Coordinates of C-alpha atoms and ligand atoms in Angstrom, one line a residue:
M12 CA -24.7 11.1 25.6
K13 CA -26.3 12.1 28.6
S14 CA -29.1 9.6 28.5
T15 CA -26.4 6.4 27.7
F16 CA -24.8 7.7 30.5
S17 CA -27.5 7.6 32.9
L18 CA -28.9 4.5 31.4
L19 CA -25.4 2.9 32.2
L20 CA -25.3 4.3 35.7
L21 CA -28.9 2.9 36.4
F22 CA -27.6 -0.5 35.0
I23 CA -24.7 -0.3 37.4
L24 CA -26.9 0.7 40.2
S25 CA -29.3 -1.9 39.4
L26 CA -26.9 -4.7 39.4
S27 CA -25.3 -3.7 42.7
F28 CA -29.0 -3.5 44.4
S29 CA -30.0 -6.8 43.1
A30 CA -26.7 -8.2 44.5
T31 CA -27.1 -6.9 48.0
A32 CA -30.9 -7.9 47.6
K33 CA -29.7 -11.7 46.9
D34 CA -27.2 -11.6 49.8
S35 CA -29.4 -10.3 52.5
V36 CA -32.1 -13.1 51.4
D37 CA -29.3 -15.8 51.9
T38 CA -28.6 -14.2 55.1
I39 CA -32.4 -14.1 56.1
D40 CA -32.6 -17.9 55.1
Q41 CA -29.8 -18.7 57.1
K42 CA -30.6 -16.8 60.3
L43 CA -34.2 -18.4 60.1
K44 CA -32.6 -22.0 59.4
S45 CA -30.3 -21.5 62.5
L46 CA -33.2 -20.7 64.5
T47 CA -35.5 -23.3 63.2
T48 CA -32.8 -26.3 63.7
Q49 CA -32.3 -24.9 67.1
L50 CA -36.1 -25.3 67.9
K51 CA -35.9 -28.9 65.9
L52 CA -38.9 -27.7 63.9
T53 CA -40.2 -30.1 61.3
G54 CA -43.7 -28.4 60.5
I55 CA -45.4 -31.4 61.4
P56 CA -47.1 -31.4 65.0
Q57 CA -47.5 -34.7 66.5
S58 CA -50.6 -36.2 68.0
T59 CA -51.4 -38.8 70.7
S60 CA -55.2 -39.2 69.6
P61 CA -56.2 -41.0 66.5
L62 CA -56.5 -39.4 63.3
P63 CA -59.0 -41.0 61.2
S64 CA -59.5 -40.7 57.5
I65 CA -62.6 -38.7 56.8
E66 CA -63.6 -41.6 54.3
S67 CA -63.7 -43.9 57.5
P68 CA -67.4 -45.0 58.2
L69 CA -66.8 -43.9 61.7
A70 CA -65.8 -40.1 60.9
Q71 CA -68.8 -40.3 58.1
L72 CA -71.2 -41.3 60.9
G73 CA -69.8 -38.4 63.0
M74 CA -70.1 -36.0 60.2
K75 CA -73.7 -36.6 60.4
L76 CA -74.2 -36.2 63.7
F77 CA -72.2 -33.1 63.9
Y78 CA -74.5 -31.6 61.2
S79 CA -77.7 -32.9 63.0
K80 CA -80.1 -30.6 64.7
A81 CA -81.5 -33.6 66.6
L82 CA -78.9 -33.2 69.2
S83 CA -80.0 -29.6 70.2
G84 CA -82.8 -29.6 72.8
E85 CA -85.2 -27.5 70.6
Y86 CA -84.1 -28.8 67.2
D87 CA -82.6 -26.0 66.1
T88 CA -78.9 -26.0 66.6
A89 CA -76.2 -28.6 65.4
C90 CA -72.4 -28.4 66.2
V91 CA -72.0 -26.9 62.8
S92 CA -73.8 -23.9 63.5
C93 CA -70.7 -22.7 65.0
H94 CA -68.0 -24.8 63.6
H95 CA -68.4 -24.9 59.7
P96 CA -65.3 -26.0 58.0
M97 CA -65.8 -23.3 55.5
L98 CA -65.6 -20.7 58.2
G99 CA -62.5 -21.8 59.4
G100 CA -64.0 -24.4 61.6
G101 CA -65.5 -21.5 63.5
D102 CA -68.4 -19.2 62.7
N103 CA -66.8 -16.0 61.7
L104 CA -68.7 -14.2 64.6
S105 CA -66.9 -12.6 67.8
L106 CA -69.6 -14.4 69.8
P107 CA -71.7 -17.2 68.7
I108 CA -75.2 -17.7 68.3
G109 CA -76.6 -20.8 69.1
V110 CA -80.2 -21.6 70.2
R111 CA -83.0 -19.3 68.9
A112 CA -81.4 -18.0 65.8
K113 CA -83.8 -16.0 63.6
N114 CA -82.9 -18.6 60.7
P115 CA -80.9 -21.6 62.1
D116 CA -79.5 -22.4 58.7
V117 CA -77.9 -19.0 58.2
L118 CA -74.3 -19.2 59.2
G119 CA -71.6 -16.8 59.4
T120 CA -71.8 -12.9 60.0
K121 CA -75.2 -12.4 59.4
R122 CA -76.5 -15.2 61.9
S123 CA -78.7 -13.4 64.0
L124 CA -81.0 -14.1 67.1
K125 CA -84.9 -14.2 67.0
S126 CA -85.8 -10.7 68.4
G127 CA -85.7 -10.1 72.1
Y128 CA -83.1 -12.7 73.0
P129 CA -79.7 -11.3 74.1
I130 CA -76.2 -13.2 73.2
E131 CA -75.7 -15.4 75.8
V132 CA -72.6 -17.7 74.6
P133 CA -69.6 -15.7 76.6
R134 CA -66.6 -16.8 74.5
N135 CA -65.4 -16.8 70.8
A136 CA -66.0 -20.4 69.0
P137 CA -62.4 -21.8 68.6
S138 CA -61.6 -23.7 65.3
T139 CA -62.3 -27.6 65.1
F140 CA -59.5 -27.8 62.6
N141 CA -56.7 -29.9 63.9
I142 CA -58.1 -30.4 67.2
A143 CA -56.7 -33.9 67.7
F144 CA -53.2 -32.2 68.1
Y145 CA -54.0 -31.1 71.5
K146 CA -52.7 -33.3 74.4
K147 CA -53.2 -31.2 77.4
S148 CA -56.5 -29.6 77.4
L149 CA -59.5 -28.2 75.4
F150 CA -61.7 -25.1 75.9
H151 CA -60.3 -21.5 76.3
D152 CA -59.8 -22.1 80.0
G153 CA -58.9 -26.0 79.8
R154 CA -61.8 -27.2 81.7
I155 CA -61.6 -30.5 79.7
Q156 CA -58.2 -31.9 80.7
N157 CA -56.1 -34.9 80.6
I158 CA -55.0 -35.8 84.0
S159 CA -52.6 -38.7 83.4
N160 CA -50.1 -38.6 86.1
K161 CA -48.5 -41.4 88.4
T162 CA -51.7 -42.1 90.4
I163 CA -54.3 -41.8 88.0
T164 CA -54.9 -41.7 84.2
G165 CA -58.1 -40.1 83.0
I166 CA -59.7 -37.1 81.7
Y167 CA -61.2 -34.2 84.2
T168 CA -64.5 -32.5 82.9
P169 CA -66.9 -30.0 84.4
D170 CA -69.0 -32.9 85.3
V171 CA -66.8 -34.1 88.0
D172 CA -64.6 -32.3 91.0
Y173 CA -61.5 -30.6 89.9
Q174 CA -58.6 -33.2 88.9
K175 CA -61.1 -36.0 89.2
D176 CA -61.1 -38.3 86.4
D177 CA -64.6 -38.4 84.6
L178 CA -65.4 -42.1 84.1
L179 CA -67.8 -41.1 81.2
A180 CA -65.4 -38.8 79.4
G181 CA -64.7 -41.2 76.6
E182 CA -61.2 -42.3 75.3
T183 CA -59.8 -38.7 74.1
L184 CA -60.1 -35.0 75.0
V185 CA -62.3 -34.6 71.8
Q186 CA -64.8 -37.1 72.9
A187 CA -65.1 -35.4 76.0
Q188 CA -65.4 -32.3 74.8
A189 CA -68.2 -33.3 72.3
R190 CA -70.5 -34.2 75.5
F191 CA -70.8 -30.7 76.8
P192 CA -72.4 -28.4 74.0
I193 CA -75.4 -30.6 73.7
V194 CA -76.1 -29.9 77.5
S195 CA -75.3 -26.1 77.3
I196 CA -78.3 -24.1 77.5
A197 CA -77.2 -21.3 75.3
E198 CA -75.2 -23.5 72.7
M199 CA -77.5 -26.1 71.7
R200 CA -79.8 -27.3 74.9
G201 CA -82.3 -24.4 75.0
G202 CA -85.2 -25.0 77.4
F203 CA -85.0 -28.7 77.2
M204 CA -85.1 -30.5 80.5
S205 CA -84.1 -27.5 82.5
K206 CA -84.0 -29.3 85.7
A207 CA -82.3 -32.8 84.7
H208 CA -78.7 -33.6 85.0
N209 CA -76.4 -33.7 82.0
Q210 CA -76.2 -37.3 81.8
T211 CA -80.1 -37.4 81.8
V212 CA -80.1 -35.2 78.9
R213 CA -77.5 -36.7 77.0
R214 CA -79.5 -40.2 77.5
A215 CA -82.7 -38.3 76.5
L216 CA -80.9 -36.9 73.1
A217 CA -79.6 -40.3 72.1
E218 CA -83.0 -41.8 72.6
R219 CA -84.3 -39.7 69.7
L220 CA -82.1 -41.1 67.3
K221 CA -83.1 -44.5 68.2
D222 CA -86.0 -44.6 65.6
K223 CA -84.3 -43.6 62.3
W224 CA -80.6 -43.7 62.8
L225 CA -80.1 -47.4 63.2
N226 CA -78.6 -47.9 59.5
E227 CA -76.2 -45.2 60.1
F228 CA -74.9 -46.5 63.5
R229 CA -74.5 -49.9 61.7
K230 CA -72.5 -48.4 59.3
G231 CA -70.4 -46.2 61.3
F232 CA -69.7 -48.9 63.9
S233 CA -68.9 -51.6 61.3
N234 CA -71.8 -53.8 63.0
V235 CA -74.3 -54.9 60.8
K236 CA -76.4 -56.7 63.2
G237 CA -76.0 -54.3 66.0
D238 CA -79.1 -53.5 67.7
R239 CA -80.2 -50.1 68.6
E240 CA -79.9 -50.2 72.8
E241 CA -76.2 -51.2 72.0
L242 CA -75.2 -48.9 69.2
I243 CA -77.3 -45.8 69.7
T244 CA -75.7 -44.5 73.1
E245 CA -74.5 -41.2 74.3
Q246 CA -71.0 -42.5 74.4
N247 CA -71.0 -43.6 70.6
I248 CA -72.5 -40.5 69.7
S249 CA -69.5 -38.3 71.1
Y250 CA -67.0 -41.3 69.7
A251 CA -68.3 -40.7 66.3
I252 CA -68.6 -37.0 66.5
A253 CA -64.7 -37.2 67.8
A254 CA -63.7 -39.4 64.8
Y255 CA -65.3 -36.5 62.5
E256 CA -63.5 -33.7 64.4
Q257 CA -60.2 -35.6 64.6
S258 CA -60.0 -36.2 60.6
Q259 CA -60.1 -32.3 60.4
V260 CA -56.2 -32.3 60.0
F261 CA -55.2 -29.3 58.0
I262 CA -51.1 -28.9 58.2
N263 CA -49.8 -28.9 54.8
T264 CA -48.8 -25.4 55.0
P265 CA -46.3 -23.1 53.1
W266 CA -44.3 -22.9 56.3
R267 CA -43.8 -26.6 56.4
K268 CA -42.9 -26.8 52.9
Y269 CA -40.0 -24.1 53.6
L270 CA -39.0 -26.2 56.7
Q271 CA -38.8 -29.1 54.4
G272 CA -36.3 -27.2 52.3
D273 CA -38.2 -25.3 49.7
N274 CA -36.8 -21.8 50.4
K275 CA -39.2 -20.3 47.8
A276 CA -42.3 -21.7 49.7
I277 CA -42.7 -18.3 51.6
S278 CA -41.9 -14.6 50.9
T279 CA -39.1 -12.5 52.1
E280 CA -41.2 -10.4 54.5
A281 CA -42.8 -13.6 55.9
K282 CA -39.2 -14.8 56.7
K283 CA -38.3 -11.6 58.6
G284 CA -41.5 -12.0 60.3
A285 CA -40.7 -15.5 61.4
I286 CA -37.1 -14.7 62.8
L287 CA -38.9 -11.9 64.8
F288 CA -41.6 -14.6 66.0
F289 CA -38.8 -16.9 67.2
T290 CA -36.6 -14.5 68.5
S291 CA -36.7 -13.4 72.3
D292 CA -37.4 -9.6 73.2
K293 CA -34.1 -9.6 75.0
N294 CA -32.5 -10.4 71.4
K295 CA -34.9 -7.6 69.8
G296 CA -37.5 -10.2 68.7
A297 CA -41.2 -10.5 69.2
N298 CA -40.9 -13.3 71.6
C299 CA -44.2 -14.8 70.4
S300 CA -42.5 -18.6 70.5
S301 CA -41.9 -18.5 74.1
C302 CA -45.6 -19.4 74.3
H303 CA -46.8 -20.5 70.6
Q304 CA -44.3 -23.2 70.9
G305 CA -43.3 -26.1 68.6
D306 CA -44.8 -27.5 65.4
F307 CA -48.5 -26.9 66.8
F308 CA -47.4 -23.2 68.1
T309 CA -48.7 -23.7 71.7
D310 CA -47.3 -24.4 75.0
E311 CA -50.7 -25.7 76.1
S312 CA -50.4 -23.4 79.0
F313 CA -52.3 -20.8 80.3
H314 CA -51.4 -16.8 80.3
N315 CA -52.8 -13.7 81.4
I316 CA -52.5 -11.7 78.1
A317 CA -55.7 -9.3 78.8
I318 CA -57.6 -9.5 75.5
P319 CA -60.1 -6.9 75.5
Q320 CA -63.2 -8.5 77.5
I321 CA -66.5 -7.8 75.5
G322 CA -69.6 -9.5 75.9
I323 CA -71.7 -10.5 79.0
G324 CA -68.6 -12.7 80.3
K325 CA -68.9 -15.3 82.7
G326 CA -70.3 -13.3 85.8
A327 CA -67.2 -12.2 87.5
G328 CA -65.2 -9.2 88.5
K329 CA -66.7 -6.0 89.8
S330 CA -68.9 -6.0 86.6
K331 CA -70.2 -9.0 86.8
T332 CA -69.4 -9.3 83.2
N333 CA -66.0 -10.4 83.4
D334 CA -64.0 -13.6 82.6
I335 CA -61.5 -15.1 84.7
G336 CA -60.3 -18.0 82.7
Y337 CA -58.4 -20.7 84.1
A338 CA -59.0 -19.7 87.8
A339 CA -62.5 -20.7 87.4
V340 CA -61.1 -24.1 87.1
T341 CA -58.4 -24.3 89.2
K342 CA -60.0 -21.9 92.1
K343 CA -56.3 -20.7 92.2
P344 CA -55.9 -16.8 92.3
E345 CA -52.8 -16.6 90.3
D346 CA -54.6 -18.3 87.5
K347 CA -56.7 -15.4 87.1
F348 CA -57.7 -14.1 83.7
R349 CA -55.3 -16.8 82.3
F350 CA -56.4 -18.6 79.0
R351 CA -54.9 -21.6 77.2
T352 CA -52.4 -20.4 74.4
P353 CA -54.6 -21.6 71.0
T354 CA -52.5 -23.1 68.2
L355 CA -51.9 -20.6 65.4
L356 CA -52.1 -23.2 62.8
N357 CA -54.6 -21.9 59.9
V358 CA -55.3 -18.5 62.1
E359 CA -55.5 -16.5 59.1
V360 CA -59.2 -18.2 58.7
T361 CA -60.1 -18.4 62.2
G362 CA -61.2 -15.0 63.2
P363 CA -62.4 -13.0 65.2
W364 CA -59.8 -13.7 67.4
G365 CA -59.0 -14.0 71.3
H366 CA -61.1 -15.6 73.8
S367 CA -63.9 -13.0 73.5
G368 CA -63.5 -12.3 69.8
A369 CA -62.6 -8.9 70.3
Y370 CA -60.1 -8.4 67.5
T371 CA -61.7 -8.7 64.1
S372 CA -58.4 -8.1 62.1
L373 CA -55.4 -10.7 62.1
E374 CA -53.4 -7.5 62.2
A375 CA -55.0 -6.1 65.1
I376 CA -54.8 -9.1 67.2
T377 CA -51.1 -9.3 66.2
R378 CA -50.6 -5.8 67.6
H379 CA -52.2 -6.6 70.8
M380 CA -49.4 -9.6 70.9
V381 CA -46.9 -7.3 70.4
S382 CA -48.0 -4.2 72.7
P383 CA -50.9 -5.3 74.6
L384 CA -51.1 -2.2 76.9
K385 CA -50.9 0.1 73.9
S386 CA -53.5 -2.3 71.9
V387 CA -56.0 -2.0 74.8
K388 CA -55.6 1.7 75.5
N389 CA -56.5 2.4 71.9
F390 CA -59.0 -0.4 71.3
D391 CA -61.2 0.8 68.4
L392 CA -64.9 -0.6 69.4
S393 CA -66.0 0.3 66.2
Q394 CA -64.0 -3.1 64.7
I395 CA -67.1 -5.0 66.4
S396 CA -69.6 -5.3 63.9
Q397 CA -71.6 -7.7 65.2
K398 CA -74.8 -6.6 67.0
N399 CA -75.8 -6.7 70.3
I400 CA -72.8 -7.3 72.0
K401 CA -72.3 -5.8 75.5
L402 CA -69.2 -3.4 75.1
D403 CA -69.8 -0.8 77.9
D404 CA -67.7 -3.0 80.7
M405 CA -64.9 -3.5 78.0
K406 CA -62.3 -0.8 79.7
R407 CA -63.0 -1.8 83.2
N408 CA -63.0 -5.6 82.8
T409 CA -59.8 -5.6 80.8
Q410 CA -58.1 -3.2 83.2
E411 CA -58.9 -5.7 86.1
A412 CA -56.8 -8.5 83.9
I413 CA -54.1 -6.0 83.5
D414 CA -53.8 -5.3 87.1
A415 CA -54.2 -8.9 88.1
G416 CA -50.6 -9.2 86.4
I417 CA -50.4 -9.2 82.5
E418 CA -47.5 -11.6 81.4
I419 CA -46.7 -9.6 78.2
D420 CA -44.6 -6.1 78.5
D421 CA -45.2 -4.0 75.5
I422 CA -42.1 -4.3 72.8
N423 CA -41.6 -0.8 71.7
T424 CA -38.6 -1.6 69.5
L425 CA -40.6 -2.9 66.4
S426 CA -41.6 -0.8 63.4
N427 CA -44.8 -1.1 61.4
D428 CA -43.1 -3.0 59.1
D429 CA -42.1 -5.6 61.7
V430 CA -45.7 -6.4 62.6
K431 CA -46.8 -6.6 59.0
N432 CA -43.9 -9.1 58.3
I433 CA -45.1 -10.9 61.8
V434 CA -48.6 -11.1 59.9
S435 CA -47.1 -12.3 56.7
F436 CA -45.2 -15.4 59.0
L437 CA -48.5 -16.1 60.4
K438 CA -50.3 -16.6 56.8
T439 CA -47.8 -19.0 56.1
L440 CA -49.6 -21.2 58.7
T441 CA -52.3 -21.5 56.2
D442 CA -53.3 -25.0 54.7
P443 CA -54.6 -23.9 51.2
C444 CA -57.3 -26.5 51.8
V445 CA -59.1 -24.6 54.5
K446 CA -59.7 -21.9 51.6
S447 CA -60.9 -24.2 48.7
R448 CA -64.7 -25.3 48.8
A449 CA -63.6 -28.4 46.4
C450 CA -60.9 -29.3 48.8
L451 CA -63.1 -29.3 52.1
S452 CA -65.8 -30.8 50.3
P453 CA -65.4 -34.1 52.3
W454 CA -66.1 -32.7 55.6
I455 CA -69.4 -31.0 54.4
P456 CA -72.4 -33.2 53.7
K457 CA -74.0 -33.5 50.2
K458 CA -77.4 -32.5 49.8
T459 CA -77.9 -36.1 48.2
D460 CA -76.5 -38.0 51.2
N461 CA -78.8 -39.8 53.3
D462 CA -80.4 -37.6 56.0
P463 CA -82.2 -39.9 58.5
D464 CA -84.7 -37.8 60.2
G465 CA -84.5 -34.7 57.8
L466 CA -82.9 -32.8 60.5
M467 CA -79.6 -32.1 58.8
L468 CA -78.2 -28.4 59.0
H469 CA -77.2 -27.3 55.4
G470 CA -75.5 -24.2 56.1
L471 CA -76.4 -21.4 54.2
S472 CA -73.9 -18.5 53.4
S473 CA -74.4 -15.1 55.2
G474 CA -73.6 -13.2 52.1
S475 CA -74.9 -15.1 49.1
G476 CA -77.6 -17.2 50.9
K477 CA -76.2 -19.9 49.0
L478 CA -75.2 -23.5 50.3
L479 CA -71.9 -23.4 52.3
Ligands
HEC522 C1 -73.3 -21.9 70.1 C2 -72.2 -22.4 69.3 C3 -71.7 -23.6 69.3 C4 -71.9 -24.8 69.2 C5 -73.5 -25.1 68.5 C6 -70.8 -25.8 69.7 N1 -69.7 -25.2 69.7 FE1 -68.0 -26.0 70.1 N2 -67.3 -24.3 71.1 C7 -68.2 -22.9 71.1 C8 -67.4 -22.2 72.0 C9 -68.0 -20.8 72.6 C10 -66.3 -22.9 72.5 C11 -65.4 -22.2 73.4 C12 -66.2 -22.5 75.0 C13 -65.2 -21.9 76.1 O1 -63.7 -22.3 75.8 O2 -65.4 -21.9 77.1 C14 -66.4 -24.0 71.7 C15 -65.4 -25.2 72.2 C16 -65.4 -26.2 71.3 C17 -64.1 -27.1 71.2 C18 -62.9 -27.0 71.8 C19 -62.0 -26.0 70.9 C20 -60.6 -25.9 71.7 O3 -59.8 -25.0 71.1 O4 -60.5 -26.1 72.7 C21 -64.3 -28.3 70.3 C22 -63.7 -29.3 70.1 C23 -65.9 -27.9 70.0 N3 -66.4 -26.7 70.5 C24 -66.8 -28.8 69.5 C25 -67.9 -28.7 69.5 C26 -69.0 -30.0 68.8 C27 -68.5 -31.5 68.6 C28 -70.1 -29.6 69.1 C29 -71.6 -30.1 69.0 C30 -71.6 -31.4 69.7 C31 -70.1 -28.0 69.4 N4 -68.7 -27.6 69.6 C32 -71.2 -27.2 69.5 C33 -69.5 -22.8 70.3 C34 -70.1 -24.1 69.7
HEC523 C1 -47.2 -15.0 77.5 C2 -47.5 -16.2 76.4 C3 -47.9 -15.4 74.8 C4 -46.8 -14.8 73.9 C5 -45.4 -14.2 74.6 C6 -47.6 -14.7 72.9 N1 -48.7 -15.1 72.7 FE1 -50.2 -15.2 71.4 N2 -51.7 -15.8 72.5 C7 -51.3 -16.1 73.9 C8 -52.6 -16.5 74.5 C9 -52.8 -17.0 75.8 C10 -53.7 -16.5 73.7 C11 -55.0 -16.6 73.7 C12 -55.6 -15.4 74.9 C13 -57.1 -15.2 75.1 O1 -57.7 -15.8 74.0 O2 -57.4 -14.5 75.9 C14 -52.8 -16.0 72.5 C15 -53.8 -15.6 71.3 C16 -53.1 -15.4 69.9 C17 -53.6 -15.2 68.9 C18 -55.2 -15.1 68.5 C19 -55.5 -16.7 68.2 C20 -56.8 -17.2 68.3 O3 -57.1 -17.9 67.7 O4 -57.8 -16.4 68.7 C21 -52.5 -14.8 68.1 C22 -52.8 -14.5 66.2 C23 -51.3 -14.7 68.9 N3 -51.7 -15.0 69.7 C24 -50.2 -14.3 68.1 C25 -49.0 -14.1 68.5 C26 -47.8 -13.3 68.1 C27 -47.6 -12.9 66.6 C28 -47.2 -13.1 69.4 C29 -45.8 -12.4 69.1 C30 -46.0 -11.0 68.8 C31 -47.6 -13.9 70.6 N4 -48.6 -14.3 70.2 C32 -47.0 -13.9 71.4 C33 -50.2 -16.4 74.6 C34 -48.8 -15.8 74.1

């Protein structure tokens, strides 16, 4: 009798629980829908650059160049050394290792330098995924910039004075960017032609391809009779590499499905996180979308949010190991320690996070964005497992950024669960393709593909030593 009664009670209780649970899911959906409607979100970022198919001949040529060590001064590095599709379009390291790797073909967390060489790349390698959607600038400090305005149309690069048009930049930000890693000493150039100007180095690298790459360029530029002088130029190299990168469009996210009406595409936790993400701090939200705006999740502006400054930096500040970001480009004091707001699409797979790669978990970077001062104060250096990163100036450097005017106030109203819900939401911004070797295979050359000079880098996984 007693047990029947308690069963009945349990039944009634569970009925009423599921009823409230259902109600609250509906209210959560309503609340979130009203936010996303207000913000006119569609889940589909818009691009002003071309988005070629990876199957197009130009992107195929670009892929081979992206994977070729022939473009590095000492034949030991390729773009893919730091931007592999299986590593989120990055390298899984806090700070990259370019030239002088112990084994140049090992990519990921076990990539290491030959003994005696220090880590010299000062910033984390961002993902190349969806790079075509940036309209204003590339690099953490925006030093490749669209300067189209009433008087000039063009692209600024570090080869010219600030806000001047670099006539050799090429057609898009992505092409303009691709001309710089090959002349960066720590990334790809090494000791090659150390006294020469950037453009001389680029021409010399192009010259190397003239023997063996003619057929590849003829195919890539659909010009069967083209001659090597006309086809194999530093401009065409960056143009083709850009096509490969611009084909890396990974925007088919659960979040987009949700916006298109599939309420089951994301979890209740993620929906709660999304509400916080899109609600201002005044209204008890996390205020993320004030900077991570729109369908590409960025305002493409520069902000000082005091990510812990690890590594050797850019030679700034009292310690000479700090990095003042955008101010080094604009020379304006108010831009000190500002960095470009990055997209958050696929952010789950693009760690470590922040311009210095200081955060090695998505939850930790999210906590920083919610309460930066608290996060910097409690920063756990042991999360950086990568060897040989300079850590001893971190506190002092980061304090300089905070003192220069950090732009986010700690939000103390959010609970642990709130933070976890925001992380759940961030994970709905992952296109499942970026987690699947099979789906990514069009962006990775096959061992059987023609390798014109035998210099193609086939990345080996840090963990298994197998091909990535
Ligand atoms: C040694 C590692 C390394 C190599 C090799 C390398 N990169 Fe990068 N890449 C980086 C780092 C670090 C940054 C960020 C630098 C900065 O912002 O100052 C970057 C930035 C970029 C960006 C801009 C991303 C953004 O969000 O603005 C693109 C695009 C890119 N690299 C493409 C390439 C291409 C193309 C090549 C080959 C020609 C290449 N990279 C070679 C490390 C590397
Ligand atoms: C004031 C503008 C601003 C606000 C508000 C803001 N962010 Fe950011 N966010 C940035 C900037 C700028 C960076 C890059 C900083 C750097 O690398 O030094 C960044 C970086 C990130 C990164 C790392 C991305 C990567 O690829 O390394 C994540 C994740 C992130 N933000 C999430 C959030 C979340 C979640 C919120 C809300 C709790 C938020 N942000 C609020 C400007 C902002």
